[in-house]
mmCIF file of C-alpha atoms and ligand atoms in Angstrom:
data_model
loop_
_atom_site.group_PDB
_atom_site.id
_atom_site.type_symbol
_atom_site.label_atom_id
_atom_site.label_comp_id
_atom_site.label_asym_id
_atom_site.label_seq_id
_atom_site.Cartn_x
_atom_site.Cartn_y
_atom_site.Cartn_z
ATOM 1 C CA MET A 1 -7.504 -13.365 22.611
ATOM 2 C CA LYS A 2 -10.181 -13.617 19.966
ATOM 3 C CA SER A 3 -9.548 -16.235 17.246
ATOM 4 C CA ARG A 4 -11.541 -18.194 14.646
ATOM 5 C CA GLN A 5 -10.827 -21.572 13.063
ATOM 6 C CA GLN A 6 -11.468 -22.543 9.392
ATOM 7 C CA PHE A 7 -12.284 -18.909 8.727
ATOM 8 C CA SER A 8 -13.279 -17.547 5.292
ATOM 9 C CA LEU A 9 -11.220 -14.523 4.298
ATOM 10 C CA GLN A 10 -13.408 -13.484 1.362
ATOM 11 C CA LYS A 11 -14.639 -10.410 3.273
ATOM 12 C CA ASN A 12 -11.089 -9.680 4.462
ATOM 13 C CA ASN A 13 -9.500 -8.944 1.091
ATOM 14 C CA SER A 14 -10.379 -6.127 -1.288
ATOM 15 C CA PHE A 15 -10.101 -8.480 -4.314
ATOM 16 C CA ALA A 16 -12.977 -10.394 -2.650
ATOM 17 C CA VAL A 17 -11.436 -13.737 -3.647
ATOM 18 C CA TYR A 18 -12.232 -16.923 -1.814
ATOM 19 C CA ALA A 19 -9.682 -18.301 0.676
ATOM 20 C CA THR A 20 -9.808 -20.049 4.033
ATOM 21 C CA THR A 21 -7.314 -19.854 6.862
ATOM 22 C CA PRO A 22 -6.934 -22.709 9.382
ATOM 23 C CA ILE A 23 -6.920 -20.056 12.125
ATOM 24 C CA ILE A 24 -7.037 -16.283 12.443
ATOM 25 C CA TYR A 25 -5.904 -14.471 15.618
ATOM 26 C CA TYR A 26 -6.962 -10.945 16.573
ATOM 27 C CA PRO A 27 -4.372 -9.634 19.080
ATOM 28 C CA ASN A 28 -5.064 -6.226 20.630
ATOM 29 C CA SER A 29 -2.487 -6.029 23.432
ATOM 30 C CA GLU A 30 1.203 -6.712 23.986
ATOM 31 C CA GLN A 31 0.233 -9.727 26.149
ATOM 32 C CA ASP A 32 -1.672 -11.185 23.172
ATOM 33 C CA LEU A 33 1.408 -10.772 20.994
ATOM 34 C CA GLN A 34 3.578 -12.496 23.590
ATOM 35 C CA LEU A 35 1.223 -15.490 23.402
ATOM 36 C CA LEU A 36 1.472 -15.473 19.611
ATOM 37 C CA ALA A 37 5.241 -15.705 19.509
ATOM 38 C CA ALA A 38 4.891 -19.530 19.643
ATOM 39 C CA VAL A 39 2.691 -19.507 16.527
ATOM 40 C CA THR A 40 5.311 -17.710 14.467
ATOM 41 C CA SER A 41 7.608 -20.718 14.078
ATOM 42 C CA GLU A 42 5.100 -22.000 11.462
ATOM 43 C CA PRO A 43 4.195 -20.087 8.257
ATOM 44 C CA PHE A 44 1.956 -17.107 9.081
ATOM 45 C CA TYR A 45 0.888 -13.813 7.524
ATOM 46 C CA ILE A 46 0.008 -10.497 9.121
ATOM 47 C CA LEU A 47 -3.118 -9.075 7.548
ATOM 48 C CA GLY A 48 -4.253 -5.462 7.817
ATOM 49 C CA ALA A 49 -7.404 -4.447 5.972
ATOM 50 C CA GLY A 50 -6.527 -6.854 3.135
ATOM 51 C CA SER A 51 -6.318 -4.064 0.536
ATOM 52 C CA ASN A 52 -2.842 -4.978 -0.756
ATOM 53 C CA THR A 53 -2.913 -8.767 -0.555
ATOM 54 C CA LEU A 54 -3.954 -11.388 -3.116
ATOM 55 C CA PHE A 55 -4.713 -14.911 -1.873
ATOM 56 C CA VAL A 56 -3.508 -16.986 -4.830
ATOM 57 C CA GLU A 57 -4.610 -20.369 -3.495
ATOM 58 C CA GLY A 58 -7.847 -21.336 -1.776
ATOM 59 C CA VAL A 59 -5.983 -21.755 1.521
ATOM 60 C CA THR A 60 -3.670 -19.454 3.486
ATOM 61 C CA PRO A 61 -1.342 -20.075 6.417
ATOM 62 C CA VAL A 62 -2.201 -18.863 9.926
ATOM 63 C CA ILE A 63 -3.389 -15.241 9.834
ATOM 64 C CA ILE A 64 -2.637 -12.621 12.486
ATOM 65 C CA LYS A 65 -4.901 -9.598 12.226
ATOM 66 C CA PRO A 66 -3.961 -7.002 14.844
ATOM 67 C CA GLU A 67 -6.839 -4.942 16.225
ATOM 68 C CA PHE A 68 -5.056 -2.351 18.385
ATOM 69 C CA LEU A 69 -7.101 0.875 18.448
ATOM 70 C CA GLY A 70 -6.614 4.477 19.577
ATOM 71 C CA ILE A 71 -5.436 7.875 18.331
ATOM 72 C CA HIS A 72 -3.659 10.409 20.579
ATOM 73 C CA VAL A 73 -2.500 13.942 19.795
ATOM 74 C CA ASN A 74 0.347 15.910 21.412
ATOM 75 C CA GLU A 75 1.095 19.492 20.581
ATOM 76 C CA THR A 76 4.170 21.701 20.931
ATOM 77 C CA GLU A 77 4.664 25.240 19.661
ATOM 78 C CA GLU A 78 6.172 23.986 16.411
ATOM 79 C CA TYR A 79 4.404 20.740 15.599
ATOM 80 C CA TYR A 80 1.624 18.256 16.235
ATOM 81 C CA GLN A 81 2.490 14.692 17.082
ATOM 82 C CA VAL A 82 -0.170 12.070 16.313
ATOM 83 C CA ASN A 83 0.096 8.517 17.615
ATOM 84 C CA ALA A 84 -2.238 6.023 15.934
ATOM 85 C CA ALA A 85 -2.677 2.309 16.642
ATOM 86 C CA CYS A 86 -2.220 -0.225 13.835
ATOM 87 C CA GLY A 87 -5.869 -1.350 13.686
ATOM 88 C CA GLU A 88 -7.213 2.121 12.890
ATOM 89 C CA ASN A 89 -8.471 2.789 9.351
ATOM 90 C CA TRP A 90 -6.041 4.931 7.333
ATOM 91 C CA HIS A 91 -8.599 7.245 5.690
ATOM 92 C CA ASP A 92 -10.361 7.770 9.026
ATOM 93 C CA LEU A 93 -7.008 8.910 10.459
ATOM 94 C CA VAL A 94 -6.571 11.375 7.567
ATOM 95 C CA CYS A 95 -10.084 12.784 8.215
ATOM 96 C CA PHE A 96 -9.467 12.916 11.987
ATOM 97 C CA CYS A 97 -6.321 15.018 11.421
ATOM 98 C CA ILE A 98 -7.894 17.406 8.895
ATOM 99 C CA ASP A 99 -10.946 17.867 11.199
ATOM 100 C CA LYS A 100 -8.573 18.866 14.015
ATOM 101 C CA GLY A 101 -6.696 21.342 11.792
ATOM 102 C CA ILE A 102 -3.636 19.060 11.638
ATOM 103 C CA ASN A 103 -2.486 19.378 8.034
ATOM 104 C CA GLY A 104 -0.164 17.131 6.025
ATOM 105 C CA LEU A 105 -2.022 13.928 5.165
ATOM 106 C CA GLU A 106 -4.551 15.523 2.757
ATOM 107 C CA ASN A 107 -2.797 14.133 -0.375
ATOM 108 C CA LEU A 108 -3.020 10.629 1.129
ATOM 109 C CA ALA A 109 -6.825 10.655 1.505
ATOM 110 C CA LEU A 110 -8.940 7.645 0.522
ATOM 111 C CA ILE A 111 -6.049 5.156 0.352
ATOM 112 C CA PRO A 112 -7.671 1.900 1.466
ATOM 113 C CA GLY A 113 -6.049 0.014 4.330
ATOM 114 C CA SER A 114 -5.049 0.062 7.968
ATOM 115 C CA VAL A 115 -2.620 2.340 9.823
ATOM 116 C CA GLY A 116 -0.302 -0.573 10.624
ATOM 117 C CA ALA A 117 0.061 -1.540 6.960
ATOM 118 C CA ALA A 118 0.764 2.014 5.792
ATOM 119 C CA PRO A 119 4.500 2.136 6.654
ATOM 120 C CA VAL A 120 5.129 -1.414 5.376
ATOM 121 C CA GLN A 121 4.756 -0.368 1.746
ATOM 122 C CA ASN A 122 5.345 3.332 2.455
ATOM 123 C CA ILE A 123 1.972 4.342 0.993
ATOM 124 C CA GLY A 124 2.153 7.324 -1.312
ATOM 125 C CA ALA A 125 0.031 9.414 -3.649
ATOM 126 C CA TYR A 126 0.016 12.833 -5.337
ATOM 127 C CA GLY A 127 3.612 13.658 -4.456
ATOM 128 C CA VAL A 128 3.477 12.668 -0.753
ATOM 129 C CA GLU A 129 4.535 9.515 1.134
ATOM 130 C CA ILE A 130 3.822 8.472 4.712
ATOM 131 C CA ALA A 131 7.624 8.387 5.250
ATOM 132 C CA ASP A 132 7.564 12.209 5.076
ATOM 133 C CA PHE A 133 5.724 12.261 8.436
ATOM 134 C CA ILE A 134 6.898 9.163 10.324
ATOM 135 C CA GLU A 135 8.701 10.037 13.543
ATOM 136 C CA SER A 136 8.758 6.493 14.894
ATOM 137 C CA VAL A 137 7.129 3.091 14.613
ATOM 138 C CA THR A 138 6.439 0.773 17.537
ATOM 139 C CA TRP A 139 7.548 -2.707 16.578
ATOM 140 C CA PHE A 140 6.758 -5.849 18.569
ATOM 141 C CA TYR A 141 9.720 -8.139 17.925
ATOM 142 C CA PHE A 142 8.699 -11.817 18.162
ATOM 143 C CA ALA A 143 12.259 -13.039 18.894
ATOM 144 C CA LYS A 144 12.606 -10.610 21.832
ATOM 145 C CA ASN A 145 8.970 -10.933 22.868
ATOM 146 C CA LYS A 146 8.718 -7.191 23.485
ATOM 147 C CA SER A 147 8.215 -3.867 21.731
ATOM 148 C CA GLN A 148 10.834 -1.410 20.599
ATOM 149 C CA GLN A 149 10.785 1.968 18.845
ATOM 150 C CA LEU A 150 12.181 2.324 15.331
ATOM 151 C CA THR A 151 13.099 5.796 14.136
ATOM 152 C CA GLN A 152 12.204 7.067 10.680
ATOM 153 C CA ALA A 153 15.763 6.353 9.485
ATOM 154 C CA GLN A 154 15.693 2.808 10.880
ATOM 155 C CA CYS A 155 12.552 2.080 8.844
ATOM 156 C CA GLN A 156 14.641 2.387 5.604
ATOM 157 C CA PHE A 157 11.804 3.865 3.593
ATOM 158 C CA ASP A 158 11.980 3.885 -0.181
ATOM 159 C CA TYR A 159 9.423 3.971 -3.019
ATOM 160 C CA ARG A 160 6.713 1.473 -1.877
ATOM 161 C CA ASP A 161 9.352 -0.192 0.296
ATOM 162 C CA SER A 162 10.654 -0.353 3.884
ATOM 163 C CA ILE A 163 12.608 -2.573 6.278
ATOM 164 C CA PHE A 164 9.290 -4.272 7.126
ATOM 165 C CA LYS A 165 9.199 -5.844 3.623
ATOM 166 C CA ASN A 166 12.874 -6.825 3.832
ATOM 167 C CA ALA A 167 15.068 -7.514 6.905
ATOM 168 C CA LEU A 168 12.122 -7.414 9.350
ATOM 169 C CA LYS A 169 9.657 -9.346 7.192
ATOM 170 C CA ASN A 170 7.713 -11.801 9.402
ATOM 171 C CA LYS A 171 9.888 -10.877 12.389
ATOM 172 C CA GLY A 172 7.258 -8.871 14.260
ATOM 173 C CA ILE A 173 4.269 -6.545 14.094
ATOM 174 C CA ILE A 174 3.813 -2.781 13.850
ATOM 175 C CA THR A 175 1.522 -1.929 16.765
ATOM 176 C CA ASP A 176 1.385 1.873 16.404
ATOM 177 C CA ILE A 177 2.978 4.755 14.544
ATOM 178 C CA THR A 178 3.867 8.296 15.583
ATOM 179 C CA LEU A 179 3.556 11.004 12.936
ATOM 180 C CA ARG A 180 4.935 14.543 13.201
ATOM 181 C CA PHE A 181 3.279 17.494 11.443
ATOM 182 C CA PRO A 182 5.093 20.858 11.511
ATOM 183 C CA LYS A 183 2.657 23.715 12.132
ATOM 184 C CA ASN A 184 4.263 25.741 9.323
ATOM 185 C CA TRP A 185 2.515 23.465 6.824
ATOM 186 C CA GLN A 186 2.928 24.043 3.100
ATOM 187 C CA PRO A 187 0.504 22.465 0.609
ATOM 188 C CA LYS A 188 2.011 20.031 -1.916
ATOM 189 C CA LEU A 189 0.337 20.885 -5.194
ATOM 190 C CA ASN A 190 2.857 19.804 -7.834
ATOM 191 C CA TYR A 191 0.995 16.714 -9.003
ATOM 192 C CA GLN A 192 -1.204 16.861 -12.076
ATOM 193 C CA GLY A 193 -4.772 17.562 -10.983
ATOM 194 C CA LEU A 194 -3.686 19.502 -7.902
ATOM 195 C CA ASN A 195 -1.469 22.028 -9.714
ATOM 196 C CA THR A 196 -4.433 24.160 -10.774
ATOM 197 C CA LEU A 197 -5.531 24.774 -7.149
ATOM 198 C CA PRO A 198 -4.698 28.184 -5.595
ATOM 199 C CA LYS A 199 -1.341 28.169 -3.747
ATOM 200 C CA ASN A 200 -3.095 29.045 -0.451
ATOM 201 C CA SER A 201 -5.694 26.257 -0.670
ATOM 202 C CA HIS A 202 -6.987 24.881 2.626
ATOM 203 C CA ALA A 203 -5.951 21.283 3.395
ATOM 204 C CA ARG A 204 -9.617 20.238 3.291
ATOM 205 C CA VAL A 205 -9.985 21.575 -0.270
ATOM 206 C CA ILE A 206 -6.880 19.587 -1.278
ATOM 207 C CA MET A 207 -8.278 16.484 0.422
ATOM 208 C CA ASP A 208 -11.620 16.872 -1.376
ATOM 209 C CA THR A 209 -9.801 17.298 -4.700
ATOM 210 C CA VAL A 210 -7.714 14.170 -4.095
ATOM 211 C CA ILE A 211 -10.899 12.259 -3.242
ATOM 212 C CA ALA A 212 -12.547 13.486 -6.465
ATOM 213 C CA ILE A 213 -9.506 12.479 -8.598
ATOM 214 C CA ARG A 214 -9.314 9.053 -6.983
ATOM 215 C CA ASN A 215 -13.060 8.492 -7.374
ATOM 216 C CA ALA A 216 -12.862 9.407 -11.065
ATOM 217 C CA LYS A 217 -9.927 7.093 -11.891
ATOM 218 C CA LEU A 218 -9.758 4.308 -9.347
ATOM 219 C CA PRO A 219 -12.527 1.734 -8.910
ATOM 220 C CA ASP A 220 -14.180 1.601 -5.479
ATOM 221 C CA PRO A 221 -13.149 -1.826 -4.079
ATOM 222 C CA LYS A 222 -16.634 -2.206 -2.553
ATOM 223 C CA VAL A 223 -18.157 -2.037 -6.044
ATOM 224 C CA ILE A 224 -15.388 -3.489 -8.263
ATOM 225 C CA PRO A 225 -13.002 -5.530 -6.065
ATOM 226 C CA ASN A 226 -9.346 -4.464 -6.534
ATOM 227 C CA ALA A 227 -6.191 -3.580 -4.595
ATOM 228 C CA GLY A 228 -5.196 -0.270 -6.201
ATOM 229 C CA SER A 229 -2.037 -0.326 -8.308
ATOM 230 C CA PHE A 230 -1.102 -3.956 -8.890
ATOM 231 C CA PHE A 231 2.454 -3.171 -10.065
ATOM 232 C CA LYS A 232 5.071 -0.653 -8.964
ATOM 233 C CA ASN A 233 6.179 2.023 -11.375
ATOM 234 C CA PRO A 234 9.494 0.678 -12.750
ATOM 235 C CA VAL A 235 12.716 2.636 -12.410
ATOM 236 C CA VAL A 236 15.210 2.391 -15.300
ATOM 237 C CA SER A 237 18.687 3.741 -16.000
ATOM 238 C CA ALA A 238 19.167 6.946 -18.011
ATOM 239 C CA GLU A 239 20.570 4.847 -20.907
ATOM 240 C CA GLN A 240 17.594 2.494 -20.959
ATOM 241 C CA PHE A 241 15.247 5.470 -20.853
ATOM 242 C CA LEU A 242 16.918 7.156 -23.852
ATOM 243 C CA LEU A 243 16.536 3.957 -25.837
ATOM 244 C CA LEU A 244 12.851 3.662 -24.886
ATOM 245 C CA LYS A 245 12.229 7.317 -25.653
ATOM 246 C CA SER A 246 13.744 7.012 -29.106
ATOM 247 C CA ASN A 247 11.196 4.282 -29.894
ATOM 248 C CA HIS A 248 8.315 5.848 -27.924
ATOM 249 C CA PRO A 249 8.802 9.650 -27.842
ATOM 250 C CA GLU A 250 5.599 10.235 -25.817
ATOM 251 C CA ILE A 251 6.484 7.792 -22.979
ATOM 252 C CA ALA A 252 5.297 8.971 -19.515
ATOM 253 C CA ALA A 253 8.386 9.320 -17.280
ATOM 254 C CA TYR A 254 9.671 11.129 -14.173
ATOM 255 C CA GLN A 255 13.319 12.044 -13.702
ATOM 256 C CA GLN A 256 14.690 10.884 -10.287
ATOM 257 C CA ASP A 257 17.275 12.737 -8.185
ATOM 258 C CA ASN A 258 19.891 9.986 -8.692
ATOM 259 C CA GLY A 259 19.760 10.157 -12.508
ATOM 260 C CA THR A 260 17.434 7.178 -12.965
ATOM 261 C CA VAL A 261 13.990 7.543 -14.517
ATOM 262 C CA LYS A 262 10.676 6.295 -13.118
ATOM 263 C CA LEU A 263 8.211 5.147 -15.779
ATOM 264 C CA ALA A 264 4.418 5.048 -15.497
ATOM 265 C CA ALA A 265 3.534 1.348 -15.478
ATOM 266 C CA GLY A 266 -0.062 2.295 -16.336
ATOM 267 C CA TRP A 267 1.178 3.918 -19.550
ATOM 268 C CA LEU A 268 3.233 0.818 -20.503
ATOM 269 C CA ILE A 269 0.244 -1.479 -19.886
ATOM 270 C CA GLU A 270 -2.111 0.770 -21.836
ATOM 271 C CA ARG A 271 0.395 1.015 -24.719
ATOM 272 C CA ALA A 272 0.634 -2.768 -24.710
ATOM 273 C CA GLY A 273 -3.076 -2.703 -25.614
ATOM 274 C CA LEU A 274 -4.200 -4.230 -22.331
ATOM 275 C CA LYS A 275 -6.463 -1.515 -20.894
ATOM 276 C CA GLY A 276 -9.826 -3.226 -20.349
ATOM 277 C CA TYR A 277 -8.358 -6.683 -21.181
ATOM 278 C CA GLN A 278 -10.272 -9.533 -19.486
ATOM 279 C CA LEU A 279 -9.276 -13.059 -18.489
ATOM 280 C CA ASN A 280 -11.528 -15.471 -16.561
ATOM 281 C CA GLY A 281 -13.412 -12.865 -14.514
ATOM 282 C CA ALA A 282 -10.331 -10.708 -13.920
ATOM 283 C CA ALA A 283 -9.752 -7.461 -15.837
ATOM 284 C CA VAL A 284 -7.298 -4.633 -16.384
ATOM 285 C CA HIS A 285 -9.286 -1.571 -15.274
ATOM 286 C CA ASN A 286 -10.555 0.471 -18.214
ATOM 287 C CA LYS A 287 -9.784 3.868 -16.631
ATOM 288 C CA GLN A 288 -6.412 3.070 -14.967
ATOM 289 C CA ALA A 289 -4.458 0.207 -16.490
ATOM 290 C CA LEU A 290 -2.273 -0.224 -13.395
ATOM 291 C CA VAL A 291 -5.269 -1.558 -11.469
ATOM 292 C CA LEU A 292 -6.370 -5.189 -11.849
ATOM 293 C CA THR A 293 -9.950 -5.931 -10.893
ATOM 294 C CA ASN A 294 -12.174 -8.868 -10.055
ATOM 295 C CA ILE A 295 -15.172 -8.216 -12.298
ATOM 296 C CA ASP A 296 -16.842 -11.615 -12.266
ATOM 297 C CA SER A 297 -16.139 -14.061 -9.427
ATOM 298 C CA ALA A 298 -12.448 -14.456 -10.276
ATOM 299 C CA CYS A 299 -10.370 -16.566 -7.910
ATOM 300 C CA GLY A 300 -6.907 -15.546 -6.747
ATOM 301 C CA ALA A 301 -5.218 -17.684 -9.421
ATOM 302 C CA ASP A 302 -7.277 -15.963 -12.151
ATOM 303 C CA ILE A 303 -6.021 -12.558 -11.026
ATOM 304 C CA LYS A 304 -2.478 -13.883 -10.722
ATOM 305 C CA ASN A 305 -2.712 -15.297 -14.274
ATOM 306 C CA LEU A 306 -3.892 -11.928 -15.580
ATOM 307 C CA ALA A 307 -0.960 -10.264 -13.772
ATOM 308 C CA LEU A 308 1.431 -12.749 -15.395
ATOM 309 C CA HIS A 309 -0.035 -12.011 -18.818
ATOM 310 C CA VAL A 310 0.407 -8.263 -18.229
ATOM 311 C CA GLN A 311 3.955 -8.779 -16.961
ATOM 312 C CA GLN A 312 4.941 -10.947 -19.954
ATOM 313 C CA THR A 313 3.298 -8.684 -22.562
ATOM 314 C CA VAL A 314 5.024 -5.570 -21.201
ATOM 315 C CA LEU A 315 8.326 -7.467 -21.013
ATOM 316 C CA ALA A 316 8.073 -8.584 -24.645
ATOM 317 C CA LEU A 317 7.238 -5.078 -25.864
ATOM 318 C CA PHE A 318 9.410 -2.812 -23.696
ATOM 319 C CA ALA A 319 12.000 -5.195 -22.148
ATOM 320 C CA ILE A 320 10.804 -4.096 -18.695
ATOM 321 C CA MET A 321 9.835 -6.595 -15.998
ATOM 322 C CA LEU A 322 7.023 -5.067 -13.927
ATOM 323 C CA GLN A 323 7.198 -5.975 -10.236
ATOM 324 C CA PRO A 324 3.990 -6.441 -8.238
ATOM 325 C CA GLU A 325 3.204 -3.985 -5.486
ATOM 326 C CA VAL A 326 0.444 -6.281 -4.232
ATOM 327 C CA ARG A 327 1.679 -9.084 -1.963
ATOM 328 C CA MET A 328 0.687 -12.583 -2.991
ATOM 329 C CA LEU A 329 -0.042 -15.258 -0.407
ATOM 330 C CA GLY A 330 -0.134 -19.005 -0.997
ATOM 331 C CA GLU A 331 -0.842 -21.808 1.477
ATOM 332 C CA GLN A 332 2.764 -21.861 2.754
ATOM 333 C CA GLY A 333 3.373 -18.106 2.847
ATOM 334 C CA GLU A 334 4.227 -15.327 0.438
ATOM 335 C CA VAL A 335 4.944 -16.190 -3.190
ATOM 336 C CA THR A 336 6.332 -14.227 -6.111
ATOM 337 C CA LEU A 337 4.527 -13.744 -9.407
ATOM 338 C CA GLY A 338 5.027 -16.863 -11.507
ATOM 339 C CA ALA A 339 6.275 -19.008 -8.635
ATOM 340 C CA ILE A 340 3.197 -21.259 -8.555
ATOM 341 C CA ASN A 341 0.704 -22.507 -11.125
HETATM 342 N N1 EPU B 401 -1.235 6.434 -17.431
HETATM 343 C C1 EPU B 401 -1.632 5.976 -18.666
HETATM 344 N N2 EPU B 401 -2.558 4.979 -18.725
HETATM 345 C C2 EPU B 401 -3.113 4.440 -17.619
HETATM 346 C C3 EPU B 401 -2.708 4.901 -16.344
HETATM 347 C C4 EPU B 401 -1.762 5.911 -16.275
HETATM 348 O O1 EPU B 401 -1.155 6.446 -19.699
HETATM 349 O O2 EPU B 401 -3.960 3.553 -17.768
HETATM 350 C C5 EPU B 401 -0.283 7.538 -17.349
HETATM 351 C C6 EPU B 401 -0.980 8.827 -16.960
HETATM 352 O O3 EPU B 401 -1.437 9.511 -18.073
HETATM 353 C C7 EPU B 401 0.082 9.591 -16.238
HETATM 354 C C8 EPU B 401 0.938 8.505 -15.620
HETATM 355 O O4 EPU B 401 0.624 7.297 -16.282
HETATM 356 O O5 EPU B 401 0.886 10.310 -17.151
HETATM 357 C C9 EPU B 401 0.742 8.382 -14.122
HETATM 358 O O6 EPU B 401 -0.603 8.015 -13.838
HETATM 359 P P1 EPU B 401 -1.302 8.338 -12.432
HETATM 360 O O7 EPU B 401 -1.162 9.772 -12.102
HETATM 361 O O8 EPU B 401 -2.686 7.774 -12.501
HETATM 362 O O9 EPU B 401 -0.419 7.596 -11.372
HETATM 363 P P2 EPU B 401 0.251 6.143 -11.349
HETATM 364 O O10 EPU B 401 1.718 6.321 -11.523
HETATM 365 O O11 EPU B 401 -0.427 5.219 -12.291
HETATM 366 C C10 EPU B 401 0.735 6.222 -8.789
HETATM 367 C C11 EPU B 401 0.548 5.340 -7.605
HETATM 368 C C12 EPU B 401 -0.896 5.415 -7.137
HETATM 369 C C13 EPU B 401 -1.219 6.851 -6.760
HETATM 370 C C14 EPU B 401 -0.990 7.728 -8.004
HETATM 371 C C15 EPU B 401 -1.159 9.186 -7.691
HETATM 372 C C16 EPU B 401 2.160 3.537 -7.794
HETATM 373 C C17 EPU B 401 2.361 2.090 -8.095
HETATM 374 N N3 EPU B 401 0.904 3.975 -7.921
HETATM 375 O O12 EPU B 401 -0.048 5.680 -9.839
HETATM 376 O O13 EPU B 401 -0.999 4.626 -5.958
HETATM 377 O O14 EPU B 401 -2.562 6.988 -6.331
HETATM 378 O O15 EPU B 401 0.365 7.549 -8.478
HETATM 379 O O16 EPU B 401 -0.104 9.643 -6.936
HETATM 380 O O17 EPU B 401 3.100 4.230 -7.455
HETATM 381 C C18 EPU B 401 -1.511 2.443 -5.162
HETATM 382 O O18 EPU B 401 -0.346 2.371 -4.804
HETATM 383 O O19 EPU B 401 -2.319 1.502 -4.996
HETATM 384 C C19 EPU B 401 -1.957 3.634 -5.873
HETATM 385 C C20 EPU B 401 -3.187 3.742 -6.377
#
């Protein structure tokens, strides 16, 4: 199996911060993973494309970066079934499907990252989540030293959440996913920006529109290093929302099925006066306040300190504690915001 020692990860994270790992492994077969089981008794971190991870110290633990490749399509009368390996690029998979006339992923175009990372945080955009299409996930379980299939229900998907961030965290690796796309596809055009498209729009037109919206609002990580939304949109109780709304009548909010209300974290951050705010080479993006960027050679701690400042300012103003969506990695493993200095 390919591996590298004392390896710089600066090109392996979309914040482009400096960090070195003592060793990085690139498994691409089940046999490779069986060899790695021994490594997993020490701190380690599974890295996809590095588009949702912030290295907060100059050093990381052992890194495992799976490189399984391959996409296969099955077809029945009613649906397409697409199996994709974890090392494939997510946006390439979206394009592959649309090119083949397999519709469904168009709203999820241009999300940076790998296929294997997509179910971990249940990637979502413009009213669609990957959970809507997951039929099963192949999971290599380190303790059992073999693979097993998890059904959609077993993955326990929620908003930017899944079993892979909770009970199964660091217990194994997603090696491939199987997605199911019913042939009686219906476009999802409810989200602002898509709701002006004709009801019978082709999936490719929707995909191109999503790409245009993202390009207009979200910084290209290759130009301005970032990891998309840094925080999750917070969910509050109906009572808390009424209180907030009485003080801020124009607050951006989305009613949830269970009576709670999801707030737009970007709105809270902008209202806190932090849009465009800069701290030691790190900045709150000036077109989308939910995105933190590395504008001038920031290190991981600089970006973490900016995130802390945002979190504390929003807390003081709205009594809401924003929770990071981005995962933060220190030398000994994952850390929470504020846990290290
Ligand atoms: N808003 C502001 N100021 C800002 C940003 C947003 O007032 O600086 C307001 C907007 O006016 C709008 C609302 O907040 O009313 C929502 O904004 P937007 O449509 O840009 O979406 P978001 O809630 O900020 C979420 C996802 C994005 C996804 C978009 C589109 C999360 C954490 N983020 O952002 O996902 O692309 O919706 O569906 O759920 C990501 O996860 O990395 C990501 C980019």
